PDB file of C-alpha atoms in Angstrom:
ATOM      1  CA  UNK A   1     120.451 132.998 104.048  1.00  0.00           C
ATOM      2  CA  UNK A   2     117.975 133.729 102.207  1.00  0.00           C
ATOM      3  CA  UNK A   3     114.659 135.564 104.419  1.00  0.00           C
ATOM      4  CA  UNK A   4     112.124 132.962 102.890  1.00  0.00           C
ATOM      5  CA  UNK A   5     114.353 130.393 103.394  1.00  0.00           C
ATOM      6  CA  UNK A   6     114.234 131.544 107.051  1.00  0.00           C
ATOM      7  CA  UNK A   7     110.557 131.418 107.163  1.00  0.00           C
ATOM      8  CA  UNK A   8     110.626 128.049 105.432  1.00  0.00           C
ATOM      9  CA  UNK A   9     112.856 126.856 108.255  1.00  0.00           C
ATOM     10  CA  UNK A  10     110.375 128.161 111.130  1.00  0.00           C
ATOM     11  CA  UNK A  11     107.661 126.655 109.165  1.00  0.00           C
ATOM     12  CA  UNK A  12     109.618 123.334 109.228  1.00  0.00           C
ATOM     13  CA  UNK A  13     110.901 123.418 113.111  1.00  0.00           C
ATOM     14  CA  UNK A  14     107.492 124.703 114.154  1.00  0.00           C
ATOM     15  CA  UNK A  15     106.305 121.106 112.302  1.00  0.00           C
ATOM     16  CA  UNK A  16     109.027 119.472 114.224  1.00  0.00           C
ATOM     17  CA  UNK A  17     108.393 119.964 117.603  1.00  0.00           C
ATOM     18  CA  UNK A  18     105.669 117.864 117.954  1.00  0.00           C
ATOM     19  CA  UNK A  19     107.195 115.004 116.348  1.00  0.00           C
ATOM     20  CA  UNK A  20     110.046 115.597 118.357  1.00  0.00           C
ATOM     21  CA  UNK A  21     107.441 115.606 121.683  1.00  0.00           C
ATOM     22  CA  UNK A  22     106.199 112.278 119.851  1.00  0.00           C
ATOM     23  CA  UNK A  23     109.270 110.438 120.084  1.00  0.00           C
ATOM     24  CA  UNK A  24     109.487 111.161 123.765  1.00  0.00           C
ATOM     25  CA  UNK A  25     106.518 110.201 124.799  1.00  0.00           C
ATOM     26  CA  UNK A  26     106.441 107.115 122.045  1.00  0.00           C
ATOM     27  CA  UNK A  27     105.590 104.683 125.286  1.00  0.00           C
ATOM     28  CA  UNK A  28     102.858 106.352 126.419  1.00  0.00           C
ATOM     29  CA  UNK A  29     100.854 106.982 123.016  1.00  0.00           C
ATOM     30  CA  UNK A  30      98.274 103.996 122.276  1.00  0.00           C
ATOM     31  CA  UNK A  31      99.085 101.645 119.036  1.00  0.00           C
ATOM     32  CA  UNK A  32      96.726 103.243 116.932  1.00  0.00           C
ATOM     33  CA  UNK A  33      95.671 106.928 117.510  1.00  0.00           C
ATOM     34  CA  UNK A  34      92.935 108.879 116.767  1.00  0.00           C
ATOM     35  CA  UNK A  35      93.594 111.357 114.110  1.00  0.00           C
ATOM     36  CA  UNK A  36      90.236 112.842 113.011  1.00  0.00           C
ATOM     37  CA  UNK A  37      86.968 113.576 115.504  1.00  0.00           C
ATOM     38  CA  UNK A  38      83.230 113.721 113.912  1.00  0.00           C
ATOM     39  CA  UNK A  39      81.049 116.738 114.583  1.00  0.00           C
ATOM     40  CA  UNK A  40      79.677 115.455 118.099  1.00  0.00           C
ATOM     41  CA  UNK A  41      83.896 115.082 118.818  1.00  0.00           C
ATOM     42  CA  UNK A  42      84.415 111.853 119.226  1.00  0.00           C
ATOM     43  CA  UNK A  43      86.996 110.090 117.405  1.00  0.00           C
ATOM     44  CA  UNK A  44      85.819 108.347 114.152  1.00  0.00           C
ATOM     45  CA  UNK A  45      89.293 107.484 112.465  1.00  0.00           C
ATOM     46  CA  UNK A  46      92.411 105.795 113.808  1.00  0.00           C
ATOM     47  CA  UNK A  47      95.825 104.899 112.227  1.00  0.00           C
ATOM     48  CA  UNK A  48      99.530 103.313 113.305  1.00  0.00           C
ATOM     49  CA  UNK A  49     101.405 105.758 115.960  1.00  0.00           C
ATOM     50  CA  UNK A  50     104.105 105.765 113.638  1.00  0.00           C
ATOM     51  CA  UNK A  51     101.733 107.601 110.864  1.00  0.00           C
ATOM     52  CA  UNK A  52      99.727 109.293 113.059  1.00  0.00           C
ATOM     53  CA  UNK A  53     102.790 110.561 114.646  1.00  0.00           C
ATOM     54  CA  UNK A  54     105.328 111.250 111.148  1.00  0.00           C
ATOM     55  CA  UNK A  55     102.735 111.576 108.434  1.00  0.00           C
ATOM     56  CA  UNK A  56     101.111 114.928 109.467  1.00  0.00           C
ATOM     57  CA  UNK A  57     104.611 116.370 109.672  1.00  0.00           C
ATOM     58  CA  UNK A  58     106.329 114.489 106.864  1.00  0.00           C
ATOM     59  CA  UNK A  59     102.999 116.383 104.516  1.00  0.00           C
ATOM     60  CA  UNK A  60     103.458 119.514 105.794  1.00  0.00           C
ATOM     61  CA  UNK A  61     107.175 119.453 104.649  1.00  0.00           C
ATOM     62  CA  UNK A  62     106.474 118.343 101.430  1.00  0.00           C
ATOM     63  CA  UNK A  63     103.897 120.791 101.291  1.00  0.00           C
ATOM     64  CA  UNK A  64     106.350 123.490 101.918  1.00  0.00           C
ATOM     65  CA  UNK A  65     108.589 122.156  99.371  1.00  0.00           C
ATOM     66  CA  UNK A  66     105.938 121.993  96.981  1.00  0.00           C
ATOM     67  CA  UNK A  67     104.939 125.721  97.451  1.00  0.00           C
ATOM     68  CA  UNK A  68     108.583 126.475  97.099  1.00  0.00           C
ATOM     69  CA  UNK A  69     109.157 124.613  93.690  1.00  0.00           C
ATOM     70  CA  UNK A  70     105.881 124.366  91.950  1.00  0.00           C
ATOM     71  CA  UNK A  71     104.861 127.032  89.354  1.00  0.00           C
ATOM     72  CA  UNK A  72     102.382 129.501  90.597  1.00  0.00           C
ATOM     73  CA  UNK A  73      99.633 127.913  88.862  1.00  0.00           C
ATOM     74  CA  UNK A  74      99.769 124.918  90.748  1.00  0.00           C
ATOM     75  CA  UNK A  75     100.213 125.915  94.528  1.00  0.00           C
ATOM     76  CA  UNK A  76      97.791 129.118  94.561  1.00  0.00           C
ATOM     77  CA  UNK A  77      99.060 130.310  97.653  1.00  0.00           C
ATOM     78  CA  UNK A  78      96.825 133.089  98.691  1.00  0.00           C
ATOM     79  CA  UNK A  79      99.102 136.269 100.285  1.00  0.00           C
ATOM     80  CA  UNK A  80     101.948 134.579  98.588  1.00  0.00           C
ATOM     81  CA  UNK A  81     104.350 131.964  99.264  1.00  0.00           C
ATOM     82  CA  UNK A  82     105.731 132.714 102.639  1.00  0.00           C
ATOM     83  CA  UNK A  83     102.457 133.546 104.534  1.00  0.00           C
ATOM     84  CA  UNK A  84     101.013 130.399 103.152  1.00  0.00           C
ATOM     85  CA  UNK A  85     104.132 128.151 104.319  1.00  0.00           C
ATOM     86  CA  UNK A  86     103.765 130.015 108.110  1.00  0.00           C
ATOM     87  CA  UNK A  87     100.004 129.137 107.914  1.00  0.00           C
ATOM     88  CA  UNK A  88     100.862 125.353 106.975  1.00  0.00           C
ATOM     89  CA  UNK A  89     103.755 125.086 109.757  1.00  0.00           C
ATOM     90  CA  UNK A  90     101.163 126.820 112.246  1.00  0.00           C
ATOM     91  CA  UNK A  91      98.806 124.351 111.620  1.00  0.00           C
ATOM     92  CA  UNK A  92      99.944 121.450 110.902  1.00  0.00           C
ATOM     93  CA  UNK A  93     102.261 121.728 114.581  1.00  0.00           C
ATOM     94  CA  UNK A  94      98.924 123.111 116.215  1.00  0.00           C
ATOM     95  CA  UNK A  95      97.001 120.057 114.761  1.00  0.00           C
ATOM     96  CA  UNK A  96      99.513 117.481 115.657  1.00  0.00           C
ATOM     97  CA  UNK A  97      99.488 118.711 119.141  1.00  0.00           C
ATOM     98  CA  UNK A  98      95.962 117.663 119.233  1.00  0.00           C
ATOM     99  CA  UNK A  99      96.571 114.341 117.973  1.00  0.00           C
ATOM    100  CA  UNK A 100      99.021 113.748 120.743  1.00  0.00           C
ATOM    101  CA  UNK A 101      97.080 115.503 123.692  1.00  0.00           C
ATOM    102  CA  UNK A 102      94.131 113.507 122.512  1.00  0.00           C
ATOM    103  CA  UNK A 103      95.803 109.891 122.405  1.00  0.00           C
ATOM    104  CA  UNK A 104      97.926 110.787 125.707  1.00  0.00           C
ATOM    105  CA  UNK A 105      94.636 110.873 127.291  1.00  0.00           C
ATOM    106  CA  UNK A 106      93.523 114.339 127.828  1.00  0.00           C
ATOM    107  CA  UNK A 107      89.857 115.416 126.625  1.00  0.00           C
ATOM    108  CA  UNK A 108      89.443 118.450 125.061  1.00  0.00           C
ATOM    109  CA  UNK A 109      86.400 119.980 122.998  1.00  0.00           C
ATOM    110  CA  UNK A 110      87.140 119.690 119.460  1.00  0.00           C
ATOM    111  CA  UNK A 111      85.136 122.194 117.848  1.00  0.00           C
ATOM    112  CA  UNK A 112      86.707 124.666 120.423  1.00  0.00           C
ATOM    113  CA  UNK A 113      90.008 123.194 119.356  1.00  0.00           C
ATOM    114  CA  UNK A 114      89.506 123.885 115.865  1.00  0.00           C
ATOM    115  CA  UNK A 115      88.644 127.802 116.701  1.00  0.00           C
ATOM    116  CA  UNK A 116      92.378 128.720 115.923  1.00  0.00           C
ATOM    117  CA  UNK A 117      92.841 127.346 112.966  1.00  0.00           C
ATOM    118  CA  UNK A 118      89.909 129.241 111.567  1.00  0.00           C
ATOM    119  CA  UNK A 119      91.190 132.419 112.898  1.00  0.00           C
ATOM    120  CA  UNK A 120      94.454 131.982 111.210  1.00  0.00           C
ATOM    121  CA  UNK A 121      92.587 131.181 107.652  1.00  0.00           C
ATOM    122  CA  UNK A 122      90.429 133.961 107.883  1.00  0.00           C
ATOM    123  CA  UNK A 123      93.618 136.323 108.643  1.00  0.00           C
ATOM    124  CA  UNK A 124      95.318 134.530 105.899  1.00  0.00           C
ATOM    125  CA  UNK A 125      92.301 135.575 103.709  1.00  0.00           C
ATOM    126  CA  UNK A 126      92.130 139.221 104.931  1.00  0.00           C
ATOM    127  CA  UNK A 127      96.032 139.684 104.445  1.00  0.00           C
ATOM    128  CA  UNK A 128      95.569 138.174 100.862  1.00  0.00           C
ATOM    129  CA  UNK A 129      92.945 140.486  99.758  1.00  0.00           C
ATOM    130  CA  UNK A 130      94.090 143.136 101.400  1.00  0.00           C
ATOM    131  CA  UNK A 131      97.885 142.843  99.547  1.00  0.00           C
ATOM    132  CA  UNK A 132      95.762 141.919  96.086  1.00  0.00           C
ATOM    133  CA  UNK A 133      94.166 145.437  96.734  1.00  0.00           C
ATOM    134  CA  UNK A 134      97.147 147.521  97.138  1.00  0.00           C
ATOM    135  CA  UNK A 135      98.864 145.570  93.887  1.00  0.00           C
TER     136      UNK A 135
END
């Protein structure tokens, strides 16, 4: 197999285990779920379980297809391909966690929440100028 194919499949099954932990606890999660929180963290958008649920996932795949198919000139992937396709499976599983810890019932500060993901861009950032540097 191809090694970016391998990292396109972690990216993929690192998107699928929360949708997997979705369908299991499908009973529990309300009708329609929070998806997005405003600045003082409380919830300010809602949509169908079954989007709030799939959809994250579902665009995250596509997205990885996408980077994998499109020309350069339309992803513009910074590090390169694979590191951006681990950053999108990262966060798009890390996110979609929230959105089911959240609707499950358990509180959690947002902003603090959101910490990771800006760690993770910022070392995405770093790696990509530091590998345009040593081109």
């Amino acid at each position: 197999m191809n090694p970016a194919r391998r990292f396109d499949l972690l990216a993929v099954c690192l998107m699928a285990i929360p949708a997997v932990a979705a369908v299991v606890v499908w009973n529990s999660l309300p009708t329609e779920m929070a998806i997005h929180w405003n600045a003082a963290g409380m919830p300010d958008n809602t949509v169908s379980k079954p989007l709030a649920t799939l959809g994250l996932p579902l665009f995250g795949i596509a997205t990885v297809v996408a980077v994998r198919l499109l020309p350069d000139s339309l992803t513009s992937t910074p590090g390169g391909e694979t590191p951006a396709i681990l950053f999108v499976g990262v966060v798009v599983a890390w996110v979609e966690t929230l959105v089911l810890v959240w609707n499950l019932g358990y509180r959690f500060n947002v902003t603090l929440a959101t910490l990771p993901v800006l760690v993770l861009a910022a070392g995405l950032i770093w790696y990509s100028l530091d590998n345009k540097a040593t081109r």
